mmCIF file of C-alpha atoms and ligand atoms in Angstrom:
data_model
loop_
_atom_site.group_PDB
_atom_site.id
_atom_site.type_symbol
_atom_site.label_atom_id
_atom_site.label_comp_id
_atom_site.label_asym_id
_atom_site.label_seq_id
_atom_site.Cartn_x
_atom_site.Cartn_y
_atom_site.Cartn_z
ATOM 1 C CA UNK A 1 4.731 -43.549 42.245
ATOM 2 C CA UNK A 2 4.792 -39.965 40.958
ATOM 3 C CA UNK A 3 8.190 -40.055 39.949
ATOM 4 C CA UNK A 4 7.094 -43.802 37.507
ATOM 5 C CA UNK A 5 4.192 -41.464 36.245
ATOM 6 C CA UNK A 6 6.135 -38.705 34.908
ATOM 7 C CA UNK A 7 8.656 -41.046 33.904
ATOM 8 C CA UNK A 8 5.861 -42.816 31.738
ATOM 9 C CA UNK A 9 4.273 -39.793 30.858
ATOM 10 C CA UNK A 10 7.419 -38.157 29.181
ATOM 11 C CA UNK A 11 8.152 -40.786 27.212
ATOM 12 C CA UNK A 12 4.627 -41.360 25.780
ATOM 13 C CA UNK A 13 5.278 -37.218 25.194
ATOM 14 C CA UNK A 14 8.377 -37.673 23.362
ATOM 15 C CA UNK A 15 5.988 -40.704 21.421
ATOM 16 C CA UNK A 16 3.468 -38.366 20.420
ATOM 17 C CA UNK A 17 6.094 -35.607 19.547
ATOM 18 C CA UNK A 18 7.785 -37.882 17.457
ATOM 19 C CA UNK A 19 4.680 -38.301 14.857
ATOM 20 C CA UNK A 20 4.672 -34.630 14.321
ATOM 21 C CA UNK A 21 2.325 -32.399 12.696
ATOM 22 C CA UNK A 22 2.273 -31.494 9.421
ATOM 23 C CA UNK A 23 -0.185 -32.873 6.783
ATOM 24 C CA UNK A 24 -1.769 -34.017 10.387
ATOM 25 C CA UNK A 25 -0.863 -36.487 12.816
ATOM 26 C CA UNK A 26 -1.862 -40.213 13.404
ATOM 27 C CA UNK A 27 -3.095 -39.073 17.149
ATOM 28 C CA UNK A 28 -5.146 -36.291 16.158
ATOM 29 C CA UNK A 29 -7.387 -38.617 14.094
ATOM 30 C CA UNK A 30 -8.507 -40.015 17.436
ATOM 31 C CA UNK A 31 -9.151 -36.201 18.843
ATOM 32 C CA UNK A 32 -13.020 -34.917 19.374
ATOM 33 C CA UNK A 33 -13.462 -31.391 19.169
ATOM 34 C CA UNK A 34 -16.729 -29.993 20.916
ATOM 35 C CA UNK A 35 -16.689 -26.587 19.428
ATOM 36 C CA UNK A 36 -19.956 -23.798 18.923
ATOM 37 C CA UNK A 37 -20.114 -20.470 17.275
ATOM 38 C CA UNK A 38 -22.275 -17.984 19.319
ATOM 39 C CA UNK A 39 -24.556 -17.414 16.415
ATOM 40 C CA UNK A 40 -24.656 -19.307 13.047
ATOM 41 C CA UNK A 41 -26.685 -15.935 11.824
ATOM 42 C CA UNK A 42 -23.597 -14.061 12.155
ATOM 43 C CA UNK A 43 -22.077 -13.084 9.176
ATOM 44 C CA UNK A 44 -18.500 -13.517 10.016
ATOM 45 C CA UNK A 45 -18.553 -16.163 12.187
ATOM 46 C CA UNK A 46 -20.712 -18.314 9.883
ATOM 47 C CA UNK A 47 -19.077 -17.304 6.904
ATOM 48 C CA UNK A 48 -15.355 -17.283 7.731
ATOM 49 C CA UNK A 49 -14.828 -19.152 10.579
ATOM 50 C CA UNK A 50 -16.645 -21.874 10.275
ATOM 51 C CA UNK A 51 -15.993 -23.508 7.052
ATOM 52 C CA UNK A 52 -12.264 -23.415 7.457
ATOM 53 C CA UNK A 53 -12.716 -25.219 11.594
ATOM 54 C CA UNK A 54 -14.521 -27.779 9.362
ATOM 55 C CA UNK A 55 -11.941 -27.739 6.594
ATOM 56 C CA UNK A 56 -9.077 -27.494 8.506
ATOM 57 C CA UNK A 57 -10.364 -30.022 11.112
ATOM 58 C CA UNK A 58 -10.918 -32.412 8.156
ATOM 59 C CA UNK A 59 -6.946 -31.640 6.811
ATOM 60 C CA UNK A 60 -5.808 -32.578 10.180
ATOM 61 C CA UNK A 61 -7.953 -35.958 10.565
ATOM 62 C CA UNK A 62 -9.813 -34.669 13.471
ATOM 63 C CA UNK A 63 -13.485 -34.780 14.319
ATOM 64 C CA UNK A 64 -15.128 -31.410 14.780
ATOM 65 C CA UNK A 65 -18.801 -31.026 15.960
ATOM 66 C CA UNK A 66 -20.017 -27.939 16.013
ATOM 67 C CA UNK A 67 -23.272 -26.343 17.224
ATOM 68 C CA UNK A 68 -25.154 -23.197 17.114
ATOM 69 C CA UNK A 69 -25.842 -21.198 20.355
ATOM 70 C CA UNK A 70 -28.248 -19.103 19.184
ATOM 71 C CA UNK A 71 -27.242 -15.971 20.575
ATOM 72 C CA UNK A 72 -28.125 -17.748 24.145
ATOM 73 C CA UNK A 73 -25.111 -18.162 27.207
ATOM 74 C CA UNK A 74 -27.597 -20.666 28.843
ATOM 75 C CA UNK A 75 -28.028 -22.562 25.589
ATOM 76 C CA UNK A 76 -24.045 -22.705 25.312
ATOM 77 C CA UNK A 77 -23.467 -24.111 28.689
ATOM 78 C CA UNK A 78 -26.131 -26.700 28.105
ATOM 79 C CA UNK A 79 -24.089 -27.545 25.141
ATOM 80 C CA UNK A 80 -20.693 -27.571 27.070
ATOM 81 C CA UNK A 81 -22.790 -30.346 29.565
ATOM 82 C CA UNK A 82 -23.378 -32.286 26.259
ATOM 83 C CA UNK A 83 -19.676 -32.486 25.142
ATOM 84 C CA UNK A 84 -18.658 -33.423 28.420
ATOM 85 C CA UNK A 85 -21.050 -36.040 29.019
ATOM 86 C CA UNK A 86 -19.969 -37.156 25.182
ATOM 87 C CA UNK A 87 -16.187 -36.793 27.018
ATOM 88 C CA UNK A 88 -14.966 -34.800 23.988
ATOM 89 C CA UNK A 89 -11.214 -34.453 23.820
ATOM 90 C CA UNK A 90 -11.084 -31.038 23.609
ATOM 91 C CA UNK A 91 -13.297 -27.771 23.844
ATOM 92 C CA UNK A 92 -13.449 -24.760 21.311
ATOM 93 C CA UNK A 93 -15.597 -22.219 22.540
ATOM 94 C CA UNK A 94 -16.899 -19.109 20.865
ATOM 95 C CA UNK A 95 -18.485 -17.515 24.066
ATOM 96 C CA UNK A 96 -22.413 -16.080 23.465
ATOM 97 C CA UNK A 97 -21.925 -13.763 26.882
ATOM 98 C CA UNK A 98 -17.834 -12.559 27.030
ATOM 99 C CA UNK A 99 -18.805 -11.608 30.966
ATOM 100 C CA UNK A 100 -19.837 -15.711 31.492
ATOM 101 C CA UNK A 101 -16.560 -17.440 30.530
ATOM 102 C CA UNK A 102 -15.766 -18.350 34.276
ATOM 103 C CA UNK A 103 -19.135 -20.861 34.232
ATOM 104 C CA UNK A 104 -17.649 -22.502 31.638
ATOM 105 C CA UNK A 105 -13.992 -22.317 32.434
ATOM 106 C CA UNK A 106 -15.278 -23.944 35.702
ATOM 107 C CA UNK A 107 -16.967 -26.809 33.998
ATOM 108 C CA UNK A 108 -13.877 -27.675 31.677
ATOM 109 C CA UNK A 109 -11.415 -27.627 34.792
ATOM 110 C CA UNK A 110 -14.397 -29.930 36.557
ATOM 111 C CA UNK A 111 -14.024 -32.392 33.707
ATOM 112 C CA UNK A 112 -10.821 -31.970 33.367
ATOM 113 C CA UNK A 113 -11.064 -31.080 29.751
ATOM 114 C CA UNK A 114 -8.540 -28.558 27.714
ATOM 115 C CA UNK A 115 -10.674 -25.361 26.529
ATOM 116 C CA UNK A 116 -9.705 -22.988 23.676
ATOM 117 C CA UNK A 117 -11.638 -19.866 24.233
ATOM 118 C CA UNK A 118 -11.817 -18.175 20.016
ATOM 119 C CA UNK A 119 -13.075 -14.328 18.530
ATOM 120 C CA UNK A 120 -14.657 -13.369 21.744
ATOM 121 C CA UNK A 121 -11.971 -12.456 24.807
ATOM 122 C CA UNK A 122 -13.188 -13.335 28.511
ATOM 123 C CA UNK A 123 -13.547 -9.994 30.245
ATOM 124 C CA UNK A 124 -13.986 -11.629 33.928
ATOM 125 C CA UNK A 125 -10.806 -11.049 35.706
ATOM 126 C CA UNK A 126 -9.007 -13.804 36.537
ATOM 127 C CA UNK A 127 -10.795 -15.992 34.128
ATOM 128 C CA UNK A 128 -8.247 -16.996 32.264
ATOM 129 C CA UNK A 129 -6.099 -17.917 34.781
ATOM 130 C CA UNK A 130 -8.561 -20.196 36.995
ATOM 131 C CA UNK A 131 -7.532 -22.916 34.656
ATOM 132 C CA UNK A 132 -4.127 -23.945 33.911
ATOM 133 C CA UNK A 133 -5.499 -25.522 30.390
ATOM 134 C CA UNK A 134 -7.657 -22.818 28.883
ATOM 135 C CA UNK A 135 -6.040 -20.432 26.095
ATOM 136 C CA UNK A 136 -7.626 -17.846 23.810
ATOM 137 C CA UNK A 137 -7.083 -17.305 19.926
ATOM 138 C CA UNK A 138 -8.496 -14.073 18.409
ATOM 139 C CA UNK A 139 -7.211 -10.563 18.097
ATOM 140 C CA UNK A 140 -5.838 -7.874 19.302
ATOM 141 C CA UNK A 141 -8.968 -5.900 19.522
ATOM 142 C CA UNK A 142 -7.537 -1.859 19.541
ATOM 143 C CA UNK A 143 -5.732 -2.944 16.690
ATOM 144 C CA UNK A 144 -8.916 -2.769 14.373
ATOM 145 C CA UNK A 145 -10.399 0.525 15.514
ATOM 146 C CA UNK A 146 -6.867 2.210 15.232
ATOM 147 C CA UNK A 147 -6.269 0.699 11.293
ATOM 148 C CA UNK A 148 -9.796 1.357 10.536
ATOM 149 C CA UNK A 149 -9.612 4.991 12.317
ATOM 150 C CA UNK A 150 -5.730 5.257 10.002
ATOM 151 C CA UNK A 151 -7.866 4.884 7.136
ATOM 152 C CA UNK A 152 -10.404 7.207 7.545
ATOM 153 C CA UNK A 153 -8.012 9.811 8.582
ATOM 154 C CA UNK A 154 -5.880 9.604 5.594
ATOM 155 C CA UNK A 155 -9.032 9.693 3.571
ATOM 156 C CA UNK A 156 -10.760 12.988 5.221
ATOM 157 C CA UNK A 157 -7.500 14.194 4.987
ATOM 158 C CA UNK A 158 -7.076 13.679 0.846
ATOM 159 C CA UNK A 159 -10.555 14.689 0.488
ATOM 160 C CA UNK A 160 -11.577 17.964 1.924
ATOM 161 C CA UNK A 161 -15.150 17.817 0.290
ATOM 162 C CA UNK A 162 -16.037 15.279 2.714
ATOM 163 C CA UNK A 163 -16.454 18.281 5.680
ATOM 164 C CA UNK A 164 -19.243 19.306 4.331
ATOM 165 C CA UNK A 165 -20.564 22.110 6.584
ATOM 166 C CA UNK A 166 -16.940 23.476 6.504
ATOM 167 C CA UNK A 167 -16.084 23.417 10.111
ATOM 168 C CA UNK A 168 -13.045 21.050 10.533
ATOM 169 C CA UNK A 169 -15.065 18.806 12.540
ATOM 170 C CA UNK A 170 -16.235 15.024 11.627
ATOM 171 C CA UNK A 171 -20.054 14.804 12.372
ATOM 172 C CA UNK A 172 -20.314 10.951 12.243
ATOM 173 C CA UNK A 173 -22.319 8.156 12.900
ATOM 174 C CA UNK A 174 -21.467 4.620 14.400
ATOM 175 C CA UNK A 175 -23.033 0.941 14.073
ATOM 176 C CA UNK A 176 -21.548 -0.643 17.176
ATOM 177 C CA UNK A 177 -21.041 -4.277 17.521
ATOM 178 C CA UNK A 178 -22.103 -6.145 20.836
ATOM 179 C CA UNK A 179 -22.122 -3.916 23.812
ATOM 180 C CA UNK A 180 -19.558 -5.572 26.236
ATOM 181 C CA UNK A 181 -17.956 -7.405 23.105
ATOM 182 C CA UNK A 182 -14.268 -6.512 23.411
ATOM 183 C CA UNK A 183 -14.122 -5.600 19.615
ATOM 184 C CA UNK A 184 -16.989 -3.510 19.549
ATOM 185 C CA UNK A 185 -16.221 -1.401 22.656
ATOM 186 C CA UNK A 186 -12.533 -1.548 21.131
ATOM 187 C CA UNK A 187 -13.719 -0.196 17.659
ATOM 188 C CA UNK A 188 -15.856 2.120 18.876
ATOM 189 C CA UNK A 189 -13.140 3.752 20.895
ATOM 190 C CA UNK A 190 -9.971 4.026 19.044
ATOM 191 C CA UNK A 191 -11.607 4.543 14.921
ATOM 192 C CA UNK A 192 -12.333 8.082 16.288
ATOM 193 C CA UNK A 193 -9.377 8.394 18.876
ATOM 194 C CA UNK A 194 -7.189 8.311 15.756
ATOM 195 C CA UNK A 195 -8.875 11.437 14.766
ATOM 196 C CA UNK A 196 -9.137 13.445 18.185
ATOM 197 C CA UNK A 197 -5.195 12.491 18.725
ATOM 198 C CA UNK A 198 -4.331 13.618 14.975
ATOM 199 C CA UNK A 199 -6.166 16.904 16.280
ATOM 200 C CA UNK A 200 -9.189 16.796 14.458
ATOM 201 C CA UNK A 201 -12.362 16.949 16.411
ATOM 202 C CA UNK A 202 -15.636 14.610 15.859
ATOM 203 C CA UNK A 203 -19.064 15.143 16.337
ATOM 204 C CA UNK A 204 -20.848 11.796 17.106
ATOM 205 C CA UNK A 205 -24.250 12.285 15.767
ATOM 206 C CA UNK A 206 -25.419 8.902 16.530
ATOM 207 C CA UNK A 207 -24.529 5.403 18.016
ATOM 208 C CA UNK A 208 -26.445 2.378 18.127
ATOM 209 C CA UNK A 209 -25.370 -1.082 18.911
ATOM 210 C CA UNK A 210 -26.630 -4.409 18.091
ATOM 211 C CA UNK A 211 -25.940 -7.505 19.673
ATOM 212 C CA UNK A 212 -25.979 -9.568 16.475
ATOM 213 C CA UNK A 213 -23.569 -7.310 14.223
ATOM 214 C CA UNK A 214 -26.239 -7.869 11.700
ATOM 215 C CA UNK A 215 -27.014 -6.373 8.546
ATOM 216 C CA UNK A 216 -30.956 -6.022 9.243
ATOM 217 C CA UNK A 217 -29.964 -3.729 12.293
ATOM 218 C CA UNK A 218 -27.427 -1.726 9.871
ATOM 219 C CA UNK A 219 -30.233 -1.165 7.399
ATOM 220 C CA UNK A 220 -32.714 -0.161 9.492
ATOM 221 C CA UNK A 221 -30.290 2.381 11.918
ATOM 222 C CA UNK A 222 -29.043 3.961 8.732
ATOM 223 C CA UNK A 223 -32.112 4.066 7.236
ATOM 224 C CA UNK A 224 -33.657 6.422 10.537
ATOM 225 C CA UNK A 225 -31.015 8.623 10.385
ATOM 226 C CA UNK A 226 -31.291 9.268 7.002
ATOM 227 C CA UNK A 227 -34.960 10.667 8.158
ATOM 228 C CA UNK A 228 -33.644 12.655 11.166
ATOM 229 C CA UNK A 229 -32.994 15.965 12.012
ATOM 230 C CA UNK A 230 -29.713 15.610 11.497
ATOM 231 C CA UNK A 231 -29.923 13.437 8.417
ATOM 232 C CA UNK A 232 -27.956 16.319 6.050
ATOM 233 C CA UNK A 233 -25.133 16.531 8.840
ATOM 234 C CA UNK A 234 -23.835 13.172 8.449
ATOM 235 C CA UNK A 235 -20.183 13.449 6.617
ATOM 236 C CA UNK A 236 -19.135 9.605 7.924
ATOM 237 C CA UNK A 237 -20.384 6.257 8.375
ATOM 238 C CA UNK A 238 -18.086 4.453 10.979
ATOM 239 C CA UNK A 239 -18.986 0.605 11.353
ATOM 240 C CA UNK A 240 -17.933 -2.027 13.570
ATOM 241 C CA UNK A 241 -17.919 -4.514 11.107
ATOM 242 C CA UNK A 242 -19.034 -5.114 7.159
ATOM 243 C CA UNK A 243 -22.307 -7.222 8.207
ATOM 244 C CA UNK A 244 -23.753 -3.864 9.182
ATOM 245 C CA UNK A 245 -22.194 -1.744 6.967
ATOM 246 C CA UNK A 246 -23.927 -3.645 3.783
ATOM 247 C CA UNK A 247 -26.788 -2.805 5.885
ATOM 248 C CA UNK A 248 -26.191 0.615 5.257
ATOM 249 C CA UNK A 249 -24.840 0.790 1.780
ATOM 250 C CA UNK A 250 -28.624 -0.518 1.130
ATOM 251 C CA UNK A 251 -29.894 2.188 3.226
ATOM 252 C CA UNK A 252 -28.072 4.560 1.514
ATOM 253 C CA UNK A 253 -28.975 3.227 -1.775
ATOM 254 C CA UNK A 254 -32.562 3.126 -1.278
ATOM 255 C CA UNK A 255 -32.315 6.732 0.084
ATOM 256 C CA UNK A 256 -29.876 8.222 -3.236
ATOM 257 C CA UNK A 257 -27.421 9.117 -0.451
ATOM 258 C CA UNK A 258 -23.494 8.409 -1.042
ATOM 259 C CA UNK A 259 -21.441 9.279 2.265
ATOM 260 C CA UNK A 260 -17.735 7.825 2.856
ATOM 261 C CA UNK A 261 -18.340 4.324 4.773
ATOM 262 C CA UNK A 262 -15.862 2.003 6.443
ATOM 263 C CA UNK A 263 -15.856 -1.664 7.940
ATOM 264 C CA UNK A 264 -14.355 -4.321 9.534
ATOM 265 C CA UNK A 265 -13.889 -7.911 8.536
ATOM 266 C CA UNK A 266 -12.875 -8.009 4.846
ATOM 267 C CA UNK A 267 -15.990 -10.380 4.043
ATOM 268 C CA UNK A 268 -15.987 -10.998 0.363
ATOM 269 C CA UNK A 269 -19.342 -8.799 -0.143
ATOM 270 C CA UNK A 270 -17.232 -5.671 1.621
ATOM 271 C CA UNK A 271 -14.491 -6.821 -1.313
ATOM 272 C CA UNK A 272 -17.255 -6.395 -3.853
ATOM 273 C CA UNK A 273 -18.390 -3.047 -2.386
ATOM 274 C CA UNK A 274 -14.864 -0.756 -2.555
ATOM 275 C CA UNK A 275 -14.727 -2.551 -6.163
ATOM 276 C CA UNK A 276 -18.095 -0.570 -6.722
ATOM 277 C CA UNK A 277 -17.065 2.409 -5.035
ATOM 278 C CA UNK A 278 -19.615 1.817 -2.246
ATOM 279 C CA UNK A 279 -17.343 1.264 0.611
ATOM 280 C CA UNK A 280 -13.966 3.009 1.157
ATOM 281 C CA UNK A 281 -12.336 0.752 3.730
ATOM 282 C CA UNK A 282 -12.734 -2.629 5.591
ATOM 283 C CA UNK A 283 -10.148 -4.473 7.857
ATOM 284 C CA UNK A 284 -9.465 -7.871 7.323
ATOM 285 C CA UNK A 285 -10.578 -9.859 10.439
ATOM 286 C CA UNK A 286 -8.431 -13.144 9.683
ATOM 287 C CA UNK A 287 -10.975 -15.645 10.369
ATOM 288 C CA UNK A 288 -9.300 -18.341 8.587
ATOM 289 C CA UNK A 289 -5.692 -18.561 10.513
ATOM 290 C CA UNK A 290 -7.927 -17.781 13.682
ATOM 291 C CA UNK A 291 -10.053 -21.067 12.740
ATOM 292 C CA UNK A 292 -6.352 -23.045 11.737
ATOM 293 C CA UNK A 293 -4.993 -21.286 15.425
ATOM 294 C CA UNK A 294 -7.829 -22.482 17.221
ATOM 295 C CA UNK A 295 -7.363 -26.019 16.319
ATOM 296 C CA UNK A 296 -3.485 -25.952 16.442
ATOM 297 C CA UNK A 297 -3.496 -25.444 19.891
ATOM 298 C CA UNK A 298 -6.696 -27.703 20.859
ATOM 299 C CA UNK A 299 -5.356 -30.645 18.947
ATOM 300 C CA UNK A 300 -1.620 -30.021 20.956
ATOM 301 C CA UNK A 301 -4.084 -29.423 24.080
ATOM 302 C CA UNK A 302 -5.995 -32.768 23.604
ATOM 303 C CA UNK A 303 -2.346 -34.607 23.097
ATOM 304 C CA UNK A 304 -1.231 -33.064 26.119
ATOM 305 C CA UNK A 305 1.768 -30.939 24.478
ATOM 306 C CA UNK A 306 2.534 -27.148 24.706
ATOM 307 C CA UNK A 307 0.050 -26.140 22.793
ATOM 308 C CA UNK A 308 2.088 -24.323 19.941
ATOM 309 C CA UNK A 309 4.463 -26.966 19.509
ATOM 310 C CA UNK A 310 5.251 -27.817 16.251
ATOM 311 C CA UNK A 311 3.162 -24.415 14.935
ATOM 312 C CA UNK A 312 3.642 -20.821 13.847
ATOM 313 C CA UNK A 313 1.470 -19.409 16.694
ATOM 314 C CA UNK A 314 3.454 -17.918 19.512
ATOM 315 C CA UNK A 315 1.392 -16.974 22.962
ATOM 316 C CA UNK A 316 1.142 -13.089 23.098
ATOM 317 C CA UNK A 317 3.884 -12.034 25.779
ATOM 318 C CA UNK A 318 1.486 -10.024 28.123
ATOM 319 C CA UNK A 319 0.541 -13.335 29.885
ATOM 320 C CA UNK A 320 -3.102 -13.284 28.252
ATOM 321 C CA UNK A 321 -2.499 -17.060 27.367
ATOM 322 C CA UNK A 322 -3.651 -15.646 24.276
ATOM 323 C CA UNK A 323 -2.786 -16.011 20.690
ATOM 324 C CA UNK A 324 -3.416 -13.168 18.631
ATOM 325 C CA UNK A 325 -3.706 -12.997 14.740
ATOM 326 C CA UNK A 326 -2.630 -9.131 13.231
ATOM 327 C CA UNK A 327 -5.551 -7.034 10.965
ATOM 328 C CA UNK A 328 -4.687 -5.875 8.020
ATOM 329 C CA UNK A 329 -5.649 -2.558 5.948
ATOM 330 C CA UNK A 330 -8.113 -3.336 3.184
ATOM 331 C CA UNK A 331 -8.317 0.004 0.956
ATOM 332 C CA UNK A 332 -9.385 0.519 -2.704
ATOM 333 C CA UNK A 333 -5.427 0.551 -3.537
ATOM 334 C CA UNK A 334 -4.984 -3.163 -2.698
ATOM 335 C CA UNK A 335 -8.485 -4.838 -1.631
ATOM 336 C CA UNK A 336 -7.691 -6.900 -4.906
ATOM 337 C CA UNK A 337 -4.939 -8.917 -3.122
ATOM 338 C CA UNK A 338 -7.647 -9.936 -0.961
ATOM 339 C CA UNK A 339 -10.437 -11.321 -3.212
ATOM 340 C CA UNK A 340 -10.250 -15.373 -4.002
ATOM 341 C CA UNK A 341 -8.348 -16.394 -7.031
HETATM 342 C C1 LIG B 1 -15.976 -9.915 15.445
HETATM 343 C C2 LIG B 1 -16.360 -9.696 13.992
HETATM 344 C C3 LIG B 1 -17.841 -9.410 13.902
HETATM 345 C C4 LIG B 1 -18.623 -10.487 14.620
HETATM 346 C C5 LIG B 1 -18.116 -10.688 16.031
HETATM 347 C C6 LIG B 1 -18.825 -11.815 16.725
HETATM 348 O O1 LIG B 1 -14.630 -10.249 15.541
HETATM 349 O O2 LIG B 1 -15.635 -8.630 13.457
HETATM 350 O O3 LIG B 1 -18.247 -9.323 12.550
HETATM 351 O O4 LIG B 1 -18.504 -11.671 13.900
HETATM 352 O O5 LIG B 1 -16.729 -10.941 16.010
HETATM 353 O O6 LIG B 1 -18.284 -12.099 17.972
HETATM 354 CA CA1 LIG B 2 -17.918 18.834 9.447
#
């Protein structure tokens, strides 16, 4: 009986194989795709991500539904019940809580229902491999702090005005991302690391973190510390990504203040900012082959083939199941490469 089944099974596999997939297959226009993002208020995730799961969901001939979590893990799984019970082909999940993925790695295996994990990484150990069909597409998340951190190196090093109290130290200040959140505890880390292991020591003046990444929190942190004690001290603005660094650029606006300030993301609004001279850095976050990665491998999940079959994606060799798309350096030398014909 087993042996008929697999016999079956492999040549329905050689079938589906057959139909390929560029310009998207016949089989994927039967494919469901239950997919959130953990907050349609986020700038990146709403603004990048997104539109292309739509678009490229659309090029491929699937059908994409996707909801907004609201910031809320309980909310999500309520919405994973949903799909299920809708008996969705395939799951792409942007967690809400990255310490909660085993709930809902749990309910895909019950359901038997392929899960791609995108942007936020599973911290629960062991996660990831409680399920032989759940995979992860997003980044490599050091990789961001240390291009962002190679950046502002080169820059306090070309610019020696920036040290203003003349003591070889950088007295900064940092808008963390989500506590918890892989990237933010990732950019938070290694943007100044870059400095300490070039030999150059910081000063951390102040941190604060928001769960949201949002601008209103980036505003109103930057705007305190321009009031503080310390307010004359600050000789850097280190963000975790552009939603909160426009935050501050209108802080700093409002207040008359121009201090060196660096993001992540490469949002078209950060574009517009280094044009200006507001911003000196970003890092693009590549939300778009992310979004195209993301369905890739659900669509080869849902047909039951290894999921980077007939792609460009390779699975990252350290066993992560993961696919991970490279940053890239986004500096006032070539931020015009970047900006949409
Ligand atoms: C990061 C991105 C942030 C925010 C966050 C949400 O990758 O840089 O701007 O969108 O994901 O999880
Ligand atoms: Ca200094």
């Amino acid at each position: 009986m087993k042996k008929t089944l697999s016999a079956i099974m492999a040549v329905l596999m050689v079938v589906a194989g057959a139909s390929a997939f560029a310009g998207g297959s016949k089989d994927s226009g039967k494919i469901t795709i239950g997919a959130n993002i953990y907050n349609f208020a986020d700038n990146f995730m709403n603004g990048v991500m997104k539109p292309e799961l739509e678009r490229y969901a659309a090029e491929k001939g699937a059908k994409i539904e996707i909801v907004d979590s609201e910031g809320q893990q309980a909310k999500l799984n309520d919405q994973i019940d949903v799909f299920i019970t809708k008996k969705v082909s395939v799951l792409a999940i942007n967690l809400v809580d990255p310490a909660a993925a085993k709930t809902i790695i749990e309910k895909a295996k019950k359901a038997n229902i392929p899960l791609v994990l995108f942007n936020k990484e599973a911290t629960e150990t062991g996660a990831m491999a409680s399920y032989d069909k759940v995979w992860y597409v997003g980044t490599n998340s050091a990789e961001s702090g240390i291009i962002q951190g190679e950046m502002m190196l080169a820059d306090w090093k070309a610019n020696p005005s920036w040290d203003k109290n003349k003591d070889g130290v950088v007295q900064y200040v940092m808008l963390k991302g989500e506590p918890g959140h892989p990237d933010a505890e990732a950019r938070t880390k290694y943007s100044v690391k870059v400095f300490t292991d070039a030999g150059i020591k910081v000063q951390q003046l102040a941190l604060e973190a928001d769960p949201n990444w949002s601008t209103q929190h980036g505003n109103d942190k930057m705007a305190a510390w321009l009031t503080s004690s310390f307010a004359k001290d600050i000789e850097l603005v280190i963000c975790n990504n552009d939603g909160m660094a426009f935050g501050a650029i209108n802080a700093l606006k409002a207040a008359g203040v121009k201090l060196p300030l660096y993001g992540v993301d490469a949002l078209d609004q950060a574009l517009s900012h280094i044009a200006a001279g507001e911003m000196n850095g970003t890092v693009l976050n590549d939300g778009v082959n992310q979004a195209r990665a993301t369905l890739d491998l659900a669509i080869n999940a849902a047909m039951a083939k290894p999921v980077t079959e007939g792609t460009a994606w390779k699975l990252a060799a350290d066993g992560t199941k993961a696919v991970r798309v490279p940053y890239v350096a986004v500096t006032p030398k070539n931020y015009k490469d970047f900006q949409k014909k």
